[in-house]
Short mmCIF file of C-alpha atoms in Angstrom, two decimals:
data_model
loop_
_atom_site.label_atom_id
_atom_site.label_comp_id
_atom_site.label_asym_id
_atom_site.label_seq_id
_atom_site.Cartn_x
_atom_site.Cartn_y
_atom_site.Cartn_z
CA UNK A 54 0.00 0.00 0.00
CA UNK A 55 1.51 3.29 -1.16
CA UNK A 56 1.67 6.13 1.32
CA UNK A 57 0.24 9.54 0.51
CA UNK A 58 3.73 10.89 -0.09
CA UNK A 59 4.55 8.07 -2.51
CA UNK A 60 1.30 8.59 -4.41
CA UNK A 61 2.11 12.29 -4.84
CA UNK A 62 5.62 11.45 -6.13
CA UNK A 63 4.21 8.93 -8.66
CA UNK A 64 1.60 11.43 -9.85
CA UNK A 65 4.23 14.16 -10.29
CA UNK A 66 6.53 11.85 -12.28
CA UNK A 67 3.67 10.77 -14.57
CA UNK A 68 2.71 14.41 -15.10
CA UNK A 69 6.31 15.32 -16.00
CA UNK A 70 6.47 12.43 -18.48
CA UNK A 71 3.18 13.48 -20.09
CA UNK A 72 4.40 17.07 -20.32
CA UNK A 73 7.63 16.02 -22.06
CA UNK A 74 5.75 13.88 -24.60
CA UNK A 75 3.32 16.79 -25.25
CA UNK A 76 6.21 19.19 -25.83
CA UNK A 77 7.76 16.69 -28.22
CA UNK A 78 4.57 16.56 -30.30
CA UNK A 79 4.21 20.36 -30.30
CA UNK A 80 7.83 20.94 -31.31
CA UNK A 81 8.31 18.21 -33.93
CA UNK A 82 4.65 17.79 -35.06
CA UNK A 83 5.06 14.02 -35.26
CA UNK A 84 2.53 12.30 -33.03
CA UNK A 85 2.99 8.93 -34.78
CA UNK A 86 6.70 8.69 -33.92
CA UNK A 87 5.98 9.82 -30.36
CA UNK A 88 3.30 7.12 -30.01
CA UNK A 89 5.80 4.55 -31.36
CA UNK A 90 8.39 5.45 -28.70
CA UNK A 91 5.73 5.45 -25.99
CA UNK A 92 4.85 1.88 -26.95
CA UNK A 93 8.53 0.97 -26.95
CA UNK A 94 8.92 2.38 -23.46
CA UNK A 95 5.84 0.48 -22.27
CA UNK A 96 7.19 -2.73 -23.83
CA UNK A 97 10.48 -2.30 -21.94
CA UNK A 98 8.72 -1.57 -18.62
CA UNK A 99 8.18 -5.27 -17.62
CA UNK A 100 11.90 -5.92 -18.17
CA UNK A 101 12.76 -2.89 -16.04
CA UNK A 102 10.38 -4.00 -13.28
CA UNK A 103 11.78 -7.54 -13.39
CA UNK A 104 15.31 -6.22 -13.00
CA UNK A 105 14.60 -3.72 -10.22
CA UNK A 106 12.10 -5.71 -8.15
CA UNK A 107 13.35 -9.27 -8.60
CA UNK A 108 17.09 -9.20 -9.28
CA UNK A 109 17.90 -6.09 -7.28
CA UNK A 110 15.48 -7.15 -4.55
CA UNK A 111 17.17 -10.55 -4.30
CA UNK A 112 20.58 -8.91 -3.96
CA UNK A 113 19.26 -6.70 -1.18
CA UNK A 114 17.70 -9.71 0.57
CA UNK A 115 21.00 -11.56 0.45
CA UNK A 116 22.78 -8.54 1.89
CA UNK A 117 20.21 -8.22 4.68
CA UNK A 118 20.49 -11.94 5.42
CA UNK A 119 24.27 -11.64 5.62
CA UNK A 120 23.92 -8.71 8.02
CA UNK A 121 21.46 -10.67 10.19
CA UNK A 122 23.85 -13.62 10.32
CA UNK A 123 26.68 -11.29 11.33
CA UNK A 124 24.55 -9.77 14.11
CA UNK A 125 23.60 -13.26 15.29
CA UNK A 126 27.25 -14.27 15.44
CA UNK A 127 28.08 -11.17 17.45
CA UNK A 128 25.30 -11.96 19.93
CA UNK A 129 26.33 -15.59 20.32
CA UNK A 130 29.95 -14.55 20.76
CA UNK A 131 28.90 -12.10 23.47
CA UNK A 132 26.97 -14.88 25.22
CA UNK A 133 30.00 -17.19 25.34
CA UNK A 134 32.24 -14.39 26.54
CA UNK A 135 29.78 -13.41 29.28
CA UNK A 136 28.57 -16.78 30.62
CA UNK A 137 28.57 -19.55 28.02
CA UNK A 138 32.27 -20.28 28.44
CA UNK A 139 31.92 -20.53 32.22
CA UNK A 140 28.96 -22.91 31.98
CA UNK A 141 30.78 -25.09 29.45
CA UNK A 142 33.89 -25.19 31.65
CA UNK A 143 31.94 -26.18 34.77
CA UNK A 144 29.89 -28.89 33.07
CA UNK A 145 32.84 -30.32 31.16
CA UNK A 146 34.76 -30.75 34.42
CA UNK A 147 32.02 -33.18 35.56
CA UNK A 148 31.44 -34.82 32.18
CA UNK A 149 32.42 -38.20 30.75
CA UNK A 150 32.75 -38.36 27.00
CA UNK A 151 34.32 -40.29 24.16
CA UNK A 152 37.96 -39.76 23.18
CA UNK A 153 36.85 -38.46 19.78
CA UNK A 154 35.29 -35.43 21.46
CA UNK A 155 38.66 -34.50 22.97
CA UNK A 156 40.07 -34.02 19.49
CA UNK A 157 37.25 -31.64 18.62
CA UNK A 158 37.73 -29.72 21.87
CA UNK A 159 41.46 -29.42 21.27
CA UNK A 160 40.73 -28.05 17.82
CA UNK A 161 42.95 -30.64 16.12
CA UNK A 162 40.57 -31.03 13.18
CA UNK A 163 39.13 -27.52 12.95
CA UNK A 164 40.81 -26.82 9.62
CA UNK A 165 39.82 -30.17 8.08
CA UNK A 166 36.07 -30.21 8.83
CA UNK A 167 33.27 -27.69 8.50
CA UNK A 168 31.29 -26.28 11.40
CA UNK A 169 28.29 -28.42 10.45
CA UNK A 170 30.43 -31.56 10.44
CA UNK A 171 31.81 -30.69 13.89
CA UNK A 172 28.30 -30.08 15.20
CA UNK A 173 27.11 -33.38 13.75
CA UNK A 174 29.93 -35.25 15.47
CA UNK A 175 29.20 -33.54 18.81
CA UNK A 176 25.53 -34.53 18.55
CA UNK A 177 26.43 -38.19 18.03
CA UNK A 178 29.22 -38.59 20.62
CA UNK A 179 28.14 -40.24 23.93
CA UNK A 180 28.16 -37.66 26.72
CA UNK A 181 27.11 -37.85 30.38
CA UNK A 182 27.38 -35.50 33.35
CA UNK A 183 27.73 -36.43 37.03
CA UNK A 184 27.28 -33.13 38.85
CA UNK A 185 28.59 -32.49 42.36
CA UNK A 186 27.37 -29.93 44.87
CA UNK A 187 30.13 -27.38 44.20
CA UNK A 188 29.60 -27.24 40.45
CA UNK A 189 25.82 -27.42 40.86
CA UNK A 190 25.87 -24.29 42.99
CA UNK A 191 28.22 -22.50 40.60
CA UNK A 192 26.04 -23.28 37.57
CA UNK A 193 22.95 -22.23 39.51
CA UNK A 194 24.58 -18.94 40.55
CA UNK A 195 25.72 -18.07 37.02
CA UNK A 196 22.28 -18.68 35.52
CA UNK A 197 20.33 -16.90 38.25
CA UNK A 198 22.64 -13.89 38.31
CA UNK A 199 22.19 -13.35 34.56
CA UNK A 200 18.44 -13.78 34.23
CA UNK A 201 17.86 -10.26 32.92
CA UNK A 202 20.68 -10.55 30.37
CA UNK A 203 19.26 -13.88 29.19
CA UNK A 204 15.77 -12.41 28.82
CA UNK A 205 17.13 -9.48 26.80
CA UNK A 206 19.13 -11.86 24.62
CA UNK A 207 16.20 -14.22 24.02
CA UNK A 208 13.89 -11.32 23.07
CA UNK A 209 16.15 -10.26 20.19
CA UNK A 210 14.31 -11.12 16.93
CA UNK A 211 17.62 -11.66 15.12
CA UNK A 212 18.18 -14.86 17.13
CA UNK A 213 14.88 -16.41 16.04
CA UNK A 214 16.57 -17.56 12.82
CA UNK A 215 19.26 -19.41 14.79
CA UNK A 216 17.38 -22.49 15.96
CA UNK A 217 20.41 -24.18 17.53
CA UNK A 218 21.22 -21.16 19.70
CA UNK A 219 17.56 -20.67 20.62
CA UNK A 220 17.31 -24.32 21.69
CA UNK A 221 20.33 -23.81 23.95
CA UNK A 222 18.77 -20.71 25.52
CA UNK A 223 15.51 -22.55 26.22
CA UNK A 224 17.56 -25.26 27.92
CA UNK A 225 19.10 -22.65 30.22
CA UNK A 226 15.66 -21.24 31.06
CA UNK A 227 14.49 -24.79 31.80
CA UNK A 228 17.38 -25.20 34.25
CA UNK A 229 16.41 -21.90 35.88
CA UNK A 230 12.87 -23.23 36.40
CA UNK A 231 14.27 -26.48 37.82
CA UNK A 232 16.40 -24.56 40.32
CA UNK A 233 13.34 -22.72 41.60
CA UNK A 234 11.25 -25.89 41.71
CA UNK A 235 13.65 -28.34 43.37
CA UNK A 236 15.58 -26.04 45.71
CA UNK A 237 19.12 -26.43 47.08
CA UNK A 238 21.41 -29.36 46.34
CA UNK A 239 21.24 -30.86 49.83
CA UNK A 240 17.46 -31.19 49.47
CA UNK A 241 17.66 -33.14 46.22
CA UNK A 242 16.64 -36.79 46.04
CA UNK A 243 18.61 -39.33 43.96
CA UNK A 244 15.97 -39.09 41.25
CA UNK A 245 16.29 -35.28 41.28
CA UNK A 246 20.05 -35.53 40.80
CA UNK A 247 19.58 -38.05 37.99
CA UNK A 248 17.15 -35.67 36.30
CA UNK A 249 19.60 -32.78 36.69
CA UNK A 250 22.43 -34.86 35.21
CA UNK A 251 20.30 -35.54 32.13
CA UNK A 252 19.45 -31.84 31.80
CA UNK A 253 23.07 -30.80 32.29
CA UNK A 254 24.31 -33.33 29.72
CA UNK A 255 21.76 -32.11 27.17
CA UNK A 256 22.68 -28.48 27.84
CA UNK A 257 26.41 -29.19 27.68
CA UNK A 258 25.96 -30.80 24.28
CA UNK A 259 24.09 -27.72 23.04
CA UNK A 260 26.78 -25.43 24.47
CA UNK A 261 29.46 -27.41 22.65
CA UNK A 262 27.50 -27.40 19.38
CA UNK A 263 27.07 -23.63 19.52
CA UNK A 264 30.61 -23.20 20.81
CA UNK A 265 31.96 -24.95 17.71
CA UNK A 266 30.39 -22.30 15.48
CA UNK A 267 31.45 -19.48 17.76
CA UNK A 268 35.06 -20.69 17.92
CA UNK A 269 35.31 -20.83 14.13
CA UNK A 270 33.69 -17.39 13.80
CA UNK A 271 36.20 -15.85 16.23
CA UNK A 272 39.15 -17.59 14.59
CA UNK A 273 38.17 -16.35 11.12
CA UNK A 274 36.97 -12.85 12.08
CA UNK A 275 39.09 -11.93 15.13
CA UNK A 276 42.13 -14.26 15.03
CA UNK A 277 44.14 -12.27 17.58
CA UNK A 278 41.26 -12.23 20.06
CA UNK A 279 40.67 -15.95 19.49
CA UNK A 280 44.35 -16.84 20.09
CA UNK A 281 44.48 -14.75 23.27
CA UNK A 282 41.21 -16.20 24.58
CA UNK A 283 42.32 -19.80 23.97
CA UNK A 284 45.71 -19.18 25.60
CA UNK A 285 44.14 -17.66 28.71
CA UNK A 286 41.52 -20.40 28.86
CA UNK A 287 44.11 -23.17 28.78
CA UNK A 288 46.24 -21.33 31.33
CA UNK A 289 43.24 -21.03 33.66
CA UNK A 290 42.48 -24.72 33.17
CA UNK A 291 46.00 -25.75 34.15
CA UNK A 292 45.97 -23.55 37.25
CA UNK A 293 42.66 -24.98 38.39
CA UNK A 294 43.71 -28.56 37.67
CA UNK A 295 41.15 -28.96 34.92
CA UNK A 296 41.85 -30.74 31.69
CA UNK A 297 43.84 -28.52 29.37
CA UNK A 298 42.36 -29.86 26.16
CA UNK A 299 39.24 -27.72 26.11
CA UNK A 300 38.97 -24.78 23.78
CA UNK A 301 35.34 -23.72 24.32
#
């Protein structure tokens, strides 16, 4: 639906065109030739519309899509810098997983496989979590302290196109609900702990899947930042006694 301003602009342009054609007839006294060129212009109009609305529109859509993807990557990178890395670190320290996952976490095959291939491998690798009270409380504190930031992040329409990241966020919100429902660790029953371990394992897998894409994005876009972050992460892991083969 054209706005009033657009309708006025269209009317003015049509009036100018009609005026020019009228002047041409008055000056050259050749209405037949003028009519011929008018028909030529009308015949070319569908081609012009096809070019401007379809081809040019498609180019603009691709550019907008690229910009949305870039914004999504920036948001996901911010999440991992703010809390995602901490959650991954805590859950990995209580996780049991296949040796093949260690290679992915070390980044040994990052140059040989695509992000989608890495994500596919992470989805298929056996992974379990056996949480203890210390890490349970740390995970709980991180999630509860960042509730507002998570709500702001989840309300961003740009992220709606990233189903994998959205699924991970919903998992974090589910854990937040579980914390409120089941209470402190010392009050948990064995079945509660088993349920938490399943939730934590599922969330860790989603963190690793999203972390694979984020790691590649940082390495390709901000290589210096990526190198510094990995170096500091490994250094922190060695100081804390954690395994030094994690890069997420």
